[in-house]
mmCIF file of C-alpha atoms and ligand atoms in Angstrom:
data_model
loop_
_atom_site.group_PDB
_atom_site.id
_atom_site.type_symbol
_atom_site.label_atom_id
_atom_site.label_comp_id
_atom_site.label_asym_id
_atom_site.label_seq_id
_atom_site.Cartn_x
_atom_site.Cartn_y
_atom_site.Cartn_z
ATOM 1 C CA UNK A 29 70.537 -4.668 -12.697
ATOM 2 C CA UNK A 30 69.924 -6.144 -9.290
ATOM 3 C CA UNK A 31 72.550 -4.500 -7.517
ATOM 4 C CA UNK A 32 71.486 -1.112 -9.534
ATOM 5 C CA UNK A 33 68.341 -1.602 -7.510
ATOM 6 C CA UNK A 34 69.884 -2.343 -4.311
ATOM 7 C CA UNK A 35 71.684 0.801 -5.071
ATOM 8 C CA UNK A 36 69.047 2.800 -5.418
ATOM 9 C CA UNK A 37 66.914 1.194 -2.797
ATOM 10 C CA UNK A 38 69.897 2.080 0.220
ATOM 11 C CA UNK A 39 69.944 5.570 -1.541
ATOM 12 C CA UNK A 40 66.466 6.441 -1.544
ATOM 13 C CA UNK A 41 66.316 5.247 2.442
ATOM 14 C CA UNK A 42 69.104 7.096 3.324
ATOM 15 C CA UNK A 43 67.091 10.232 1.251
ATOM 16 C CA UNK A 44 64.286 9.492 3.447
ATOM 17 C CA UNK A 45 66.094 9.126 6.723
ATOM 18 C CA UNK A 46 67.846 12.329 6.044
ATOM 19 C CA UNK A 47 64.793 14.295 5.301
ATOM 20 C CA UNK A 48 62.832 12.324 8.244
ATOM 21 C CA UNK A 49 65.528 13.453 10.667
ATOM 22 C CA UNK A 50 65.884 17.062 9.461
ATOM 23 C CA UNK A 51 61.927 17.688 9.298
ATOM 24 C CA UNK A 52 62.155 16.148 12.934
ATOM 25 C CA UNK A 53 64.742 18.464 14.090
ATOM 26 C CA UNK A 54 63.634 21.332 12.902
ATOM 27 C CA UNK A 55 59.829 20.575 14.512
ATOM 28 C CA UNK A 56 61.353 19.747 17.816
ATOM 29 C CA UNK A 57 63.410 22.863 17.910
ATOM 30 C CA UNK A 58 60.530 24.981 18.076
ATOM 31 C CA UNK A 59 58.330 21.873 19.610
ATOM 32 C CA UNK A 60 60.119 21.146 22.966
ATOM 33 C CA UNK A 61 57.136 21.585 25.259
ATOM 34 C CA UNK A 62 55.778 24.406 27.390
ATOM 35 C CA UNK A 63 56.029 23.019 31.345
ATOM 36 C CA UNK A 64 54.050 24.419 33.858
ATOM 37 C CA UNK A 65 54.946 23.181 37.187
ATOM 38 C CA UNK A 66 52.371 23.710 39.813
ATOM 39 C CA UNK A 67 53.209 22.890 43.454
ATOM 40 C CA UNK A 68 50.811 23.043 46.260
ATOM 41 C CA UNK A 69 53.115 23.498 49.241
ATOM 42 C CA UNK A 70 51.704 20.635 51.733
ATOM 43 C CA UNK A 71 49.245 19.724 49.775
ATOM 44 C CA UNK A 72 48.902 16.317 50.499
ATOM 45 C CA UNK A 73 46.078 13.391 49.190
ATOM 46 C CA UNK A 74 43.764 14.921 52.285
ATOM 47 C CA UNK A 75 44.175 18.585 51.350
ATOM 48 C CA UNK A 76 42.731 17.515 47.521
ATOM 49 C CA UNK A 77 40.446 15.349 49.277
ATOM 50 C CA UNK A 78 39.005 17.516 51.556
ATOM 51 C CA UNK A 79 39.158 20.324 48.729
ATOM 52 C CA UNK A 80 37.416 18.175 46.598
ATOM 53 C CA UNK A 81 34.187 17.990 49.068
ATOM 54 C CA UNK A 82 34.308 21.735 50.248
ATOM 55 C CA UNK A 83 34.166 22.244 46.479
ATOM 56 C CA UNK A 84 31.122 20.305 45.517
ATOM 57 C CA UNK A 85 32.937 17.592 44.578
ATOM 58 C CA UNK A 86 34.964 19.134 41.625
ATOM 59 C CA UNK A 87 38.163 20.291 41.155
ATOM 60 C CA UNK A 88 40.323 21.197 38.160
ATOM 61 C CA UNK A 89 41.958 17.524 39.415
ATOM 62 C CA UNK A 90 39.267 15.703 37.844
ATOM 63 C CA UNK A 91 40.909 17.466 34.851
ATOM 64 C CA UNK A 92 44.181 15.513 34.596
ATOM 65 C CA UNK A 93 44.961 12.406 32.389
ATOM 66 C CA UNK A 94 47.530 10.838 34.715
ATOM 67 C CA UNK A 95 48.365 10.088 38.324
ATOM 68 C CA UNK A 96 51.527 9.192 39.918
ATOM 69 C CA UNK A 97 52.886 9.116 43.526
ATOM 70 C CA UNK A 98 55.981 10.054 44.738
ATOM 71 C CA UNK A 99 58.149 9.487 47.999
ATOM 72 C CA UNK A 100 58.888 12.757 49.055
ATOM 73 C CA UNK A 101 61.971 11.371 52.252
ATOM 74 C CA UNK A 102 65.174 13.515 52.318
ATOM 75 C CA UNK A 103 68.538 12.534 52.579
ATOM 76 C CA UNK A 104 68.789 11.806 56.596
ATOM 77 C CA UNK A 105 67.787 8.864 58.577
ATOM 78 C CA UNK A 106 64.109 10.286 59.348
ATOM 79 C CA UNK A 107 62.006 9.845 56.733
ATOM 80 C CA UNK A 108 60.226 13.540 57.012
ATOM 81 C CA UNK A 109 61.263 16.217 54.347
ATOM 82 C CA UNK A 110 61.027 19.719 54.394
ATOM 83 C CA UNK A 111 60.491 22.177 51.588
ATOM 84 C CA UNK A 112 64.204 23.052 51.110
ATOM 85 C CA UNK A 113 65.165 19.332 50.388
ATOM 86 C CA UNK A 114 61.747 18.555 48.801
ATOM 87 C CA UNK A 115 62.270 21.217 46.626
ATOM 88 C CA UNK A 116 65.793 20.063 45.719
ATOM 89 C CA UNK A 117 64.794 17.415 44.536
ATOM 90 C CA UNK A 118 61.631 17.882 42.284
ATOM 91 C CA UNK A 119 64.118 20.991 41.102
ATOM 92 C CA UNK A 120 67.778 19.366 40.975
ATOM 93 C CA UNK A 121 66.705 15.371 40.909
ATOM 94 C CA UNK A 122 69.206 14.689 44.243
ATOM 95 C CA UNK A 123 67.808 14.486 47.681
ATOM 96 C CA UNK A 124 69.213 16.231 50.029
ATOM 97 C CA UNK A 125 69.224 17.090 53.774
ATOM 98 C CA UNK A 126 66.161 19.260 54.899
ATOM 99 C CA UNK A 127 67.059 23.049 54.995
ATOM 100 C CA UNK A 128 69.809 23.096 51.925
ATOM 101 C CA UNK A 129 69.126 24.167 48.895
ATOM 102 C CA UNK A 130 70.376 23.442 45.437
ATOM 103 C CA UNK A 131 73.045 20.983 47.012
ATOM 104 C CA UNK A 132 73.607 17.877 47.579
ATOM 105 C CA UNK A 133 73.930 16.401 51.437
ATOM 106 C CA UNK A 134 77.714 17.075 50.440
ATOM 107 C CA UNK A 135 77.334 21.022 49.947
ATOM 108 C CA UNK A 136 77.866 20.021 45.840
ATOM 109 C CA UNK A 137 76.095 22.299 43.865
ATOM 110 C CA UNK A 138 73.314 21.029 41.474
ATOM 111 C CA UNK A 139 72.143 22.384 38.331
ATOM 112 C CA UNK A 140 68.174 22.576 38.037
ATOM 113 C CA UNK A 141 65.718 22.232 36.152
ATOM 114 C CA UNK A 142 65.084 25.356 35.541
ATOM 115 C CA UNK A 143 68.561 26.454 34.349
ATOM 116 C CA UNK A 144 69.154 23.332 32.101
ATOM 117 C CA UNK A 145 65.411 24.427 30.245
ATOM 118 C CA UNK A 146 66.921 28.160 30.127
ATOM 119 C CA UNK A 147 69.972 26.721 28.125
ATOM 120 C CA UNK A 148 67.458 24.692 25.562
ATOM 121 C CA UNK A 149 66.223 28.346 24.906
ATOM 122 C CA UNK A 150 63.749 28.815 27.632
ATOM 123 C CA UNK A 151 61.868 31.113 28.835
ATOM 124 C CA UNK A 152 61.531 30.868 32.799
ATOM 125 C CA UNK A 153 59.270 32.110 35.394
ATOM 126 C CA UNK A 154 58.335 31.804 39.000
ATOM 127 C CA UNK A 155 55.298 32.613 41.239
ATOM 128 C CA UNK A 156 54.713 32.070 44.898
ATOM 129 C CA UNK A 157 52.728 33.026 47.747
ATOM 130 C CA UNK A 158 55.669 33.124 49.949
ATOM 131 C CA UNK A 159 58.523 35.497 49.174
ATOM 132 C CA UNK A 160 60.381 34.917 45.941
ATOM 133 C CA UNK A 161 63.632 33.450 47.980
ATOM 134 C CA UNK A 162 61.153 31.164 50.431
ATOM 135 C CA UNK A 163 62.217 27.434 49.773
ATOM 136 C CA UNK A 164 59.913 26.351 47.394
ATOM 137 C CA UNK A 165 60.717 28.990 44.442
ATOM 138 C CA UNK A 166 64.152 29.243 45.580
ATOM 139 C CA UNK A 167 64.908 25.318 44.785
ATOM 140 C CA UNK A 168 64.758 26.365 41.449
ATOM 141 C CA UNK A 169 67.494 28.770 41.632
ATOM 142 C CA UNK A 170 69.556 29.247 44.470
ATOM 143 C CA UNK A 171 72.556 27.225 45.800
ATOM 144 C CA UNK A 172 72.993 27.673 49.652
ATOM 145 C CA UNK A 173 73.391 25.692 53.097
ATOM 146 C CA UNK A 174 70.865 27.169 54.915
ATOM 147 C CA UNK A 175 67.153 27.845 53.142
ATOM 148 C CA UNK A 176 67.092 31.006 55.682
ATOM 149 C CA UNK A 177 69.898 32.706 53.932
ATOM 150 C CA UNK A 178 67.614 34.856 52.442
ATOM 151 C CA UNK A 179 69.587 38.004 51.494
ATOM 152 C CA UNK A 180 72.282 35.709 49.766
ATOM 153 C CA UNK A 181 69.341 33.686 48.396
ATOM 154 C CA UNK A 182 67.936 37.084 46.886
ATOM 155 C CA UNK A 183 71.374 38.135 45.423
ATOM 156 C CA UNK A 184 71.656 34.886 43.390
ATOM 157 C CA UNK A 185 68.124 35.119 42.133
ATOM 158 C CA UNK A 186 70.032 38.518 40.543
ATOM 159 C CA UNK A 187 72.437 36.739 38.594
ATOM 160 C CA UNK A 188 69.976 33.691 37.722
ATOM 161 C CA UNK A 189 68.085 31.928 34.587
ATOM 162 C CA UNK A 190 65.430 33.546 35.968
ATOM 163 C CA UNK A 191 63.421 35.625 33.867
ATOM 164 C CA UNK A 192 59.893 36.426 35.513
ATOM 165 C CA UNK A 193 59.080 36.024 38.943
ATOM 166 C CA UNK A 194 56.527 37.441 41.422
ATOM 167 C CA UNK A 195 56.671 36.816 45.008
ATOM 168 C CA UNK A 196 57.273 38.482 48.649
ATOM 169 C CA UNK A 197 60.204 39.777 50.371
ATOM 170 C CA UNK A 198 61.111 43.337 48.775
ATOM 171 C CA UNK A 199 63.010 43.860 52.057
ATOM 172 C CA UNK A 200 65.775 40.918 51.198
ATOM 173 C CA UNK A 201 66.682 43.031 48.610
ATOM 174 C CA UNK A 202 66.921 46.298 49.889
ATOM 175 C CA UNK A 203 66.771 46.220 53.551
ATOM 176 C CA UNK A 204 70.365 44.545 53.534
ATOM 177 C CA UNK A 205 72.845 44.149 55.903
ATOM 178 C CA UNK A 206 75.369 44.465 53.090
ATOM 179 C CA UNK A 207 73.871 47.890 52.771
ATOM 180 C CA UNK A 208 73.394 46.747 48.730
ATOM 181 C CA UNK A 209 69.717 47.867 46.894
ATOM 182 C CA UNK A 210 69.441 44.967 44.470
ATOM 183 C CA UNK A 211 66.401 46.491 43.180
ATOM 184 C CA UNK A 212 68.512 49.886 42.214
ATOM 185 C CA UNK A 213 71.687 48.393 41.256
ATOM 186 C CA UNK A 214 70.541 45.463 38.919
ATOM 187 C CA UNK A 215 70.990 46.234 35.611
ATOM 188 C CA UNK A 216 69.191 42.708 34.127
ATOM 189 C CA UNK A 217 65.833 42.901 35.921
ATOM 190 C CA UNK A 218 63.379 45.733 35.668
ATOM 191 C CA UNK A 219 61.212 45.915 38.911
ATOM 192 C CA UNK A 220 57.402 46.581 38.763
ATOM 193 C CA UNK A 221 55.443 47.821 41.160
ATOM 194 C CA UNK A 222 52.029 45.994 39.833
ATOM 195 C CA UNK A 223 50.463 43.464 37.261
ATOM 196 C CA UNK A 224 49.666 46.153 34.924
ATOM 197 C CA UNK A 225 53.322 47.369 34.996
ATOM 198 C CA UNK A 226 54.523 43.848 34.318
ATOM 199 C CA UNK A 227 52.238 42.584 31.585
ATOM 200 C CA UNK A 228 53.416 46.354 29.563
ATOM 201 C CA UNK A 229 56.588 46.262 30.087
ATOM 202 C CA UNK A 230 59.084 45.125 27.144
ATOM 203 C CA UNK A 231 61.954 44.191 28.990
ATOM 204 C CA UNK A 232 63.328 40.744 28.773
ATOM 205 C CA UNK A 233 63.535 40.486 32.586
ATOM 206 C CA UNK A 234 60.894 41.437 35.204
ATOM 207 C CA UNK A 235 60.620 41.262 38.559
ATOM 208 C CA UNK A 236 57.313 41.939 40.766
ATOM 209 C CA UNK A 237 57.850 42.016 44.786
ATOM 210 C CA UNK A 238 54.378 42.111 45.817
ATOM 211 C CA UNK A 239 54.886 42.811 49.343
ATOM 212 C CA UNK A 240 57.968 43.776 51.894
ATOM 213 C CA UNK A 241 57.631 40.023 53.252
ATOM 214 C CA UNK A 242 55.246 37.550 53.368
ATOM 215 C CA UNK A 243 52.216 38.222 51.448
ATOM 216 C CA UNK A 244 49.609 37.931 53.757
ATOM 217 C CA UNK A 245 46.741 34.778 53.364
ATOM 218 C CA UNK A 246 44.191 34.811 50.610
ATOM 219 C CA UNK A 247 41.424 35.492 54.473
ATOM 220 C CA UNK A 248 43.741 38.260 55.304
ATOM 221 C CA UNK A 249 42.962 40.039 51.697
ATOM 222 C CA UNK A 250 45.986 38.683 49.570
ATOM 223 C CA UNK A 251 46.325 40.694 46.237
ATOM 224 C CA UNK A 252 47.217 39.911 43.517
ATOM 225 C CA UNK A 253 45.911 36.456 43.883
ATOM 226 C CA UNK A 254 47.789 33.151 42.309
ATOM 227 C CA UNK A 255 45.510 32.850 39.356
ATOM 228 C CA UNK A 256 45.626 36.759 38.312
ATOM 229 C CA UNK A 257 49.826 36.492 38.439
ATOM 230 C CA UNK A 258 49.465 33.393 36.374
ATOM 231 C CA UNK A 259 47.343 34.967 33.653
ATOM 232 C CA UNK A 260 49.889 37.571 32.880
ATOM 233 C CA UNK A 261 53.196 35.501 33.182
ATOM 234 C CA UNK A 262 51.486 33.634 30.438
ATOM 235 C CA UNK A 263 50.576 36.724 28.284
ATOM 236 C CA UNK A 264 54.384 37.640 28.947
ATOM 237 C CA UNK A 265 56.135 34.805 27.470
ATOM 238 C CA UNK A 266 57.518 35.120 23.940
ATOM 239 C CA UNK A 267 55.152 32.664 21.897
ATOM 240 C CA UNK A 268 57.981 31.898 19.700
ATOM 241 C CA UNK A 269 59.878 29.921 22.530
ATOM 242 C CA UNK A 270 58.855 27.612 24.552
ATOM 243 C CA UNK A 271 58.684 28.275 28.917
ATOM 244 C CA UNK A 272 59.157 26.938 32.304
ATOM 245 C CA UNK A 273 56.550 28.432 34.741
ATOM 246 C CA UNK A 274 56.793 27.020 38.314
ATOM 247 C CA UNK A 275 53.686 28.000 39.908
ATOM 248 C CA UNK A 276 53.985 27.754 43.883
ATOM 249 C CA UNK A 277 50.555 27.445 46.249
ATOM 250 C CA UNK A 278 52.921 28.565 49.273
ATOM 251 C CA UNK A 279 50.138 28.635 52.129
ATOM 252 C CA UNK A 280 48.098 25.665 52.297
ATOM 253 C CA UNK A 281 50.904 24.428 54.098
ATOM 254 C CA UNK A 282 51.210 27.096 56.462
ATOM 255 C CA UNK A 283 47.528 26.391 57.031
ATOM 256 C CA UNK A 284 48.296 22.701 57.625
ATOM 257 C CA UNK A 285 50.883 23.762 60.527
ATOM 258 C CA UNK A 286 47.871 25.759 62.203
ATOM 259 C CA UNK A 287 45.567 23.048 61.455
ATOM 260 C CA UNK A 288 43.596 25.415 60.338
ATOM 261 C CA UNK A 289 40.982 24.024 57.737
ATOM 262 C CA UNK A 290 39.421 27.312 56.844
ATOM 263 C CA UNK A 291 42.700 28.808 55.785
ATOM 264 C CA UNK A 292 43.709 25.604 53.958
ATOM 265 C CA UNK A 293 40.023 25.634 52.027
ATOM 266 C CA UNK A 294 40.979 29.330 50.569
ATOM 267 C CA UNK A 295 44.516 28.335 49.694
ATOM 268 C CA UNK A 296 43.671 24.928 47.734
ATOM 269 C CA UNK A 297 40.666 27.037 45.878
ATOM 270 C CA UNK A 298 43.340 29.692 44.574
ATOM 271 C CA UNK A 299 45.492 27.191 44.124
ATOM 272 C CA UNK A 300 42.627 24.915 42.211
ATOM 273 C CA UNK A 301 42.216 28.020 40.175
ATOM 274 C CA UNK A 302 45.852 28.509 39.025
ATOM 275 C CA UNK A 303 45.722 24.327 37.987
ATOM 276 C CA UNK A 304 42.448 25.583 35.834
ATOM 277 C CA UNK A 305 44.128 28.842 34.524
ATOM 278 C CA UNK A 306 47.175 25.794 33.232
ATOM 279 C CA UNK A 307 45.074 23.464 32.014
ATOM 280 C CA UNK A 308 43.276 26.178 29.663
ATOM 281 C CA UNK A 309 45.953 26.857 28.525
ATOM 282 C CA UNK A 310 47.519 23.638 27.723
ATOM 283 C CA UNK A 311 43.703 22.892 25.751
ATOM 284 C CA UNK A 312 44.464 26.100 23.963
ATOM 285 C CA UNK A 313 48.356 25.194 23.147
ATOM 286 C CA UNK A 314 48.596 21.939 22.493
ATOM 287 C CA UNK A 315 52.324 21.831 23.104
ATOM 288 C CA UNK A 316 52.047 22.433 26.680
ATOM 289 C CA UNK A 317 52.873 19.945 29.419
ATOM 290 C CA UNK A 318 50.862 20.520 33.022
ATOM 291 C CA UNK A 319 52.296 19.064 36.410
ATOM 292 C CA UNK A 320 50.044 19.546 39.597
ATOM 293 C CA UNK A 321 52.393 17.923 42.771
ATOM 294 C CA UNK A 322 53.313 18.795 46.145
ATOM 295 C CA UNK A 323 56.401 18.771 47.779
ATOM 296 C CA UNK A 324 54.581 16.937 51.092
ATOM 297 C CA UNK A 325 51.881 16.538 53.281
ATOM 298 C CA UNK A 326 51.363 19.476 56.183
ATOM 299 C CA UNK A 327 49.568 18.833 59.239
ATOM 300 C CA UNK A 328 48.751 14.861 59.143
ATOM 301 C CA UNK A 329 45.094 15.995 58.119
ATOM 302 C CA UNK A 330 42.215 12.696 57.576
ATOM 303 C CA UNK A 331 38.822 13.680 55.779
ATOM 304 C CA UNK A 332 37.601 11.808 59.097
ATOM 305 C CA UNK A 333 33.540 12.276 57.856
ATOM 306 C CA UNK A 334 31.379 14.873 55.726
ATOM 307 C CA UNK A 335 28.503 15.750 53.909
ATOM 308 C CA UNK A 336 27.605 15.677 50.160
ATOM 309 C CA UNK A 337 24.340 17.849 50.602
ATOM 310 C CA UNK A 338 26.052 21.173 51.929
ATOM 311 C CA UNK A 339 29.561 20.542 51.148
ATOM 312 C CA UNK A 340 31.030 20.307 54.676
ATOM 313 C CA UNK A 341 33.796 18.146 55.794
ATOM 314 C CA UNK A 342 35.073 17.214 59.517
ATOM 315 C CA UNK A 343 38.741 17.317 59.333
ATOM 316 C CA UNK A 344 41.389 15.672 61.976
ATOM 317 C CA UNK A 345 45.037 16.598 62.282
ATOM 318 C CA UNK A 346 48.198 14.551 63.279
ATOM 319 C CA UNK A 347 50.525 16.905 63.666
ATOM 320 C CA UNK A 348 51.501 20.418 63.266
ATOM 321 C CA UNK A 349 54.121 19.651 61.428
ATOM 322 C CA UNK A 350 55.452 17.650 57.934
ATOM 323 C CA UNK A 351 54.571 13.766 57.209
ATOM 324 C CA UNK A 352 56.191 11.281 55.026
ATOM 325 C CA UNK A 353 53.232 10.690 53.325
ATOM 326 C CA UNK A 354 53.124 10.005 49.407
ATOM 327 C CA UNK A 355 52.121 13.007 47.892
ATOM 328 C CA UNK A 356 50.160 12.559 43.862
ATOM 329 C CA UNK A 357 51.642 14.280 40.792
ATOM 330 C CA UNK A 358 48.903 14.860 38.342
ATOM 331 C CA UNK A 359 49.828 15.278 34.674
ATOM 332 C CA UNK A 360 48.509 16.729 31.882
ATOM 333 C CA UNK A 361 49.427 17.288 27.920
ATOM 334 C CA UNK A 362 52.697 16.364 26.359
ATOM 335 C CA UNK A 363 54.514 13.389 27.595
ATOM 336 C CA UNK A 364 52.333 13.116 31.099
ATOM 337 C CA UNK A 365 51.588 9.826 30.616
ATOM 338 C CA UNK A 366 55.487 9.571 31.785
ATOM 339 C CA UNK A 367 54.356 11.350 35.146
ATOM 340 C CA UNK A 368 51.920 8.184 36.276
ATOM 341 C CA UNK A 369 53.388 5.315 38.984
ATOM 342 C CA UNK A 370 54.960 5.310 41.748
ATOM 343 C CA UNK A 371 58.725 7.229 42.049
ATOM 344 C CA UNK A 372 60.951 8.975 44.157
ATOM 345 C CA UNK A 373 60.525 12.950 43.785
ATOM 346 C CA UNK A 374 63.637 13.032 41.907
ATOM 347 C CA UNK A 375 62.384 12.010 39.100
ATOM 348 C CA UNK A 376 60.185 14.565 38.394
ATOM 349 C CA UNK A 377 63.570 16.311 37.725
ATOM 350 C CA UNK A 378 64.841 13.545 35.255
ATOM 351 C CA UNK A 379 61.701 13.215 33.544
ATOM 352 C CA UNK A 380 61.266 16.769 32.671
ATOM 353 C CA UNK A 381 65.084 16.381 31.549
ATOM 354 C CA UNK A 382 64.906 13.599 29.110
ATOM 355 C CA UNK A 383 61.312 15.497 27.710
ATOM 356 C CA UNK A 384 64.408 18.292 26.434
ATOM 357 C CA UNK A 385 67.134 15.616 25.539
ATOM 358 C CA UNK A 386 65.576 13.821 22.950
HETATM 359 MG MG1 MG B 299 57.005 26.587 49.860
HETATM 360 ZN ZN1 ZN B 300 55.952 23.404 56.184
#
């Protein structure tokens, strides 16, 4: 009798450890989360900061749950980064020297984040301010030497996990010296010539070039803005998969190398408005995991004084170029409590792996 109930006992937990793991599996098949990935291109503690008090002191910062710091050095003696090797590492998780891209300091390439989500069953897209093959976005894809390789940059993008992106730099694809019109001759990717076009298309891959190069600064007349791109990459995606959406605020560093405080303020507020547009959503889906970082601080800027009453700040600037500066990851949603401390910027890569591998 007793070992009739031990029997039954082991055989009624192994019932309910069977039907524990299946119901498990078959949630987090459908459950891994949606990761948006928004990176403020020298956006540094000082750029929020000084955001923050243009602003009226709120942001859609105050809006996170979590905090973290990460050291944002390359692989080189000097401890200063740029956003090739910066960008290789929140992408791929290995540092590497300033300039490559998707490789390691010994040329080996790396997979990223990006295509390991695609092969969970991903969907992926990518925004930026800069052209589409600019270092930032490119990180995500692209394995090359030299970040200015553009036109090879823009061929890989081609062949890549990619499925949405909108960015600059329509000429890298058709102005070529191989003579090749990537636009004409790809037979994965639809181009679009607006937002409209893109949020009614059906195909399964879209690409936007908004302008022949650079887009031009939000004070210049920038169109379509950060935000409005956001909003309809997130119509786009299937709701019946989860995505990868890395979100790229491209200028405020290009306003930190012109010290220019005015351009910076207009950046960070589109850029403050794409981290709302997330966090909406996330509120809305609850399976959605938000990541505000940067990839390091432009321009050396200190919030040197200011005033509460009308909203003004005095800035000062170190440099015109990169520091070595922390930079904060703010988190948001599913597993971001993960995202708080302080870690090297590789580990936004493994942490956004081992959310997938479990
Ligand atoms: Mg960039
Ligand atoms: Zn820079």
């Amino acid at each position: 009798m007793k070992t009739n109930f031990i029997f039954y006992s082991i055989l009624l937990s192994c019932c309910l450890v069977f039907n524990n793991t299946l119901s498990q599996n078959a949630d987090r098949d459908f459950k891994y989360p949606n990761i948006i990935l928004l990176i403020g291109d020298g956006n540094g503690l000082s750029q929020i900061s000084a955001g923050n008090y243009v602003m009226g002191n709120q942001t859609a910062f105050d809006r996170f749950e979590f905090v973290g710091l990460i050291k944002v050095h390359a692989d080189e003696v000097s401890i200063l980064t740029d956003s090739a090797a910066a960008g290789t590492a929140i992408a791929c998780g290995k540092k590497t020297k300033s300039g490559m891209l998707g490789m390691d300091a010994e040329k080996n390439e790396l997979t990223s984040i990006l295509e390991i989500l695609k092969g969970k069953g991903y969907q992926t897209g990518l925004i930026a301010t800069s052209t589409i093959v600019h270092a930032t976005p490119a990180a995500f894809y692209a394995k090359v030497e030299a970040r200015s390789e553009y036109e090879l940059i823009a061929s890989q993008l081609m062949s890549s996990s990619v499925d949405f992106f909108v960015g600059g730099g329509e000429k890298y694809f058709i102005e070529r010296e191989d003579g090749k019109n990537l636009i004409k001759e790809s037979k994965q990717f639809e181009f679009v010539d607006n937002l409209d076009d893109f949020r009614s298309s059906q195909s399964e891959k879209i690409g936007y070039l908004t302008h022949e190069n650079n887009p031009p600064s939000l004070l210049e007349g920038r169109t379509p803005t950060l935000g409005e791109s956001l909003s309809v990459l997130l119509e786009k995606f299937d709701s019946n998969k989860p995505f990868f959406a890395m979100v790229e605020g491209s200028q405020i560093d290009w306003a930190g190398h012109d010290n220019d405080i005015e351009f910076l303020i207009s950046e960070f507020k589109e850029f403050n408005q794409a981290i709302d547009i997330s966090l909406d959503f996330a509120e809305n889906n609850p399976s959605t995991l938000v990541i505000a970082t940067a990839d390091h601080e432009t321009g050396g800027l200190s919030v040197n004084n200011g005033n509460l009453e009308n909203n003004t700040i005095i800035d000062a600037w170190g440099t015109g170029g990169h520091t070595a500066t922390f930079v904060p990851v703010f988190s948001f949603g599913y597993d971001a409590i993960e995202f708080s401390g302080l870690y090297e910027n590789t580990e936004i890569f493994h942490k956004l792996k081992n959310i997938v591998s479990h």
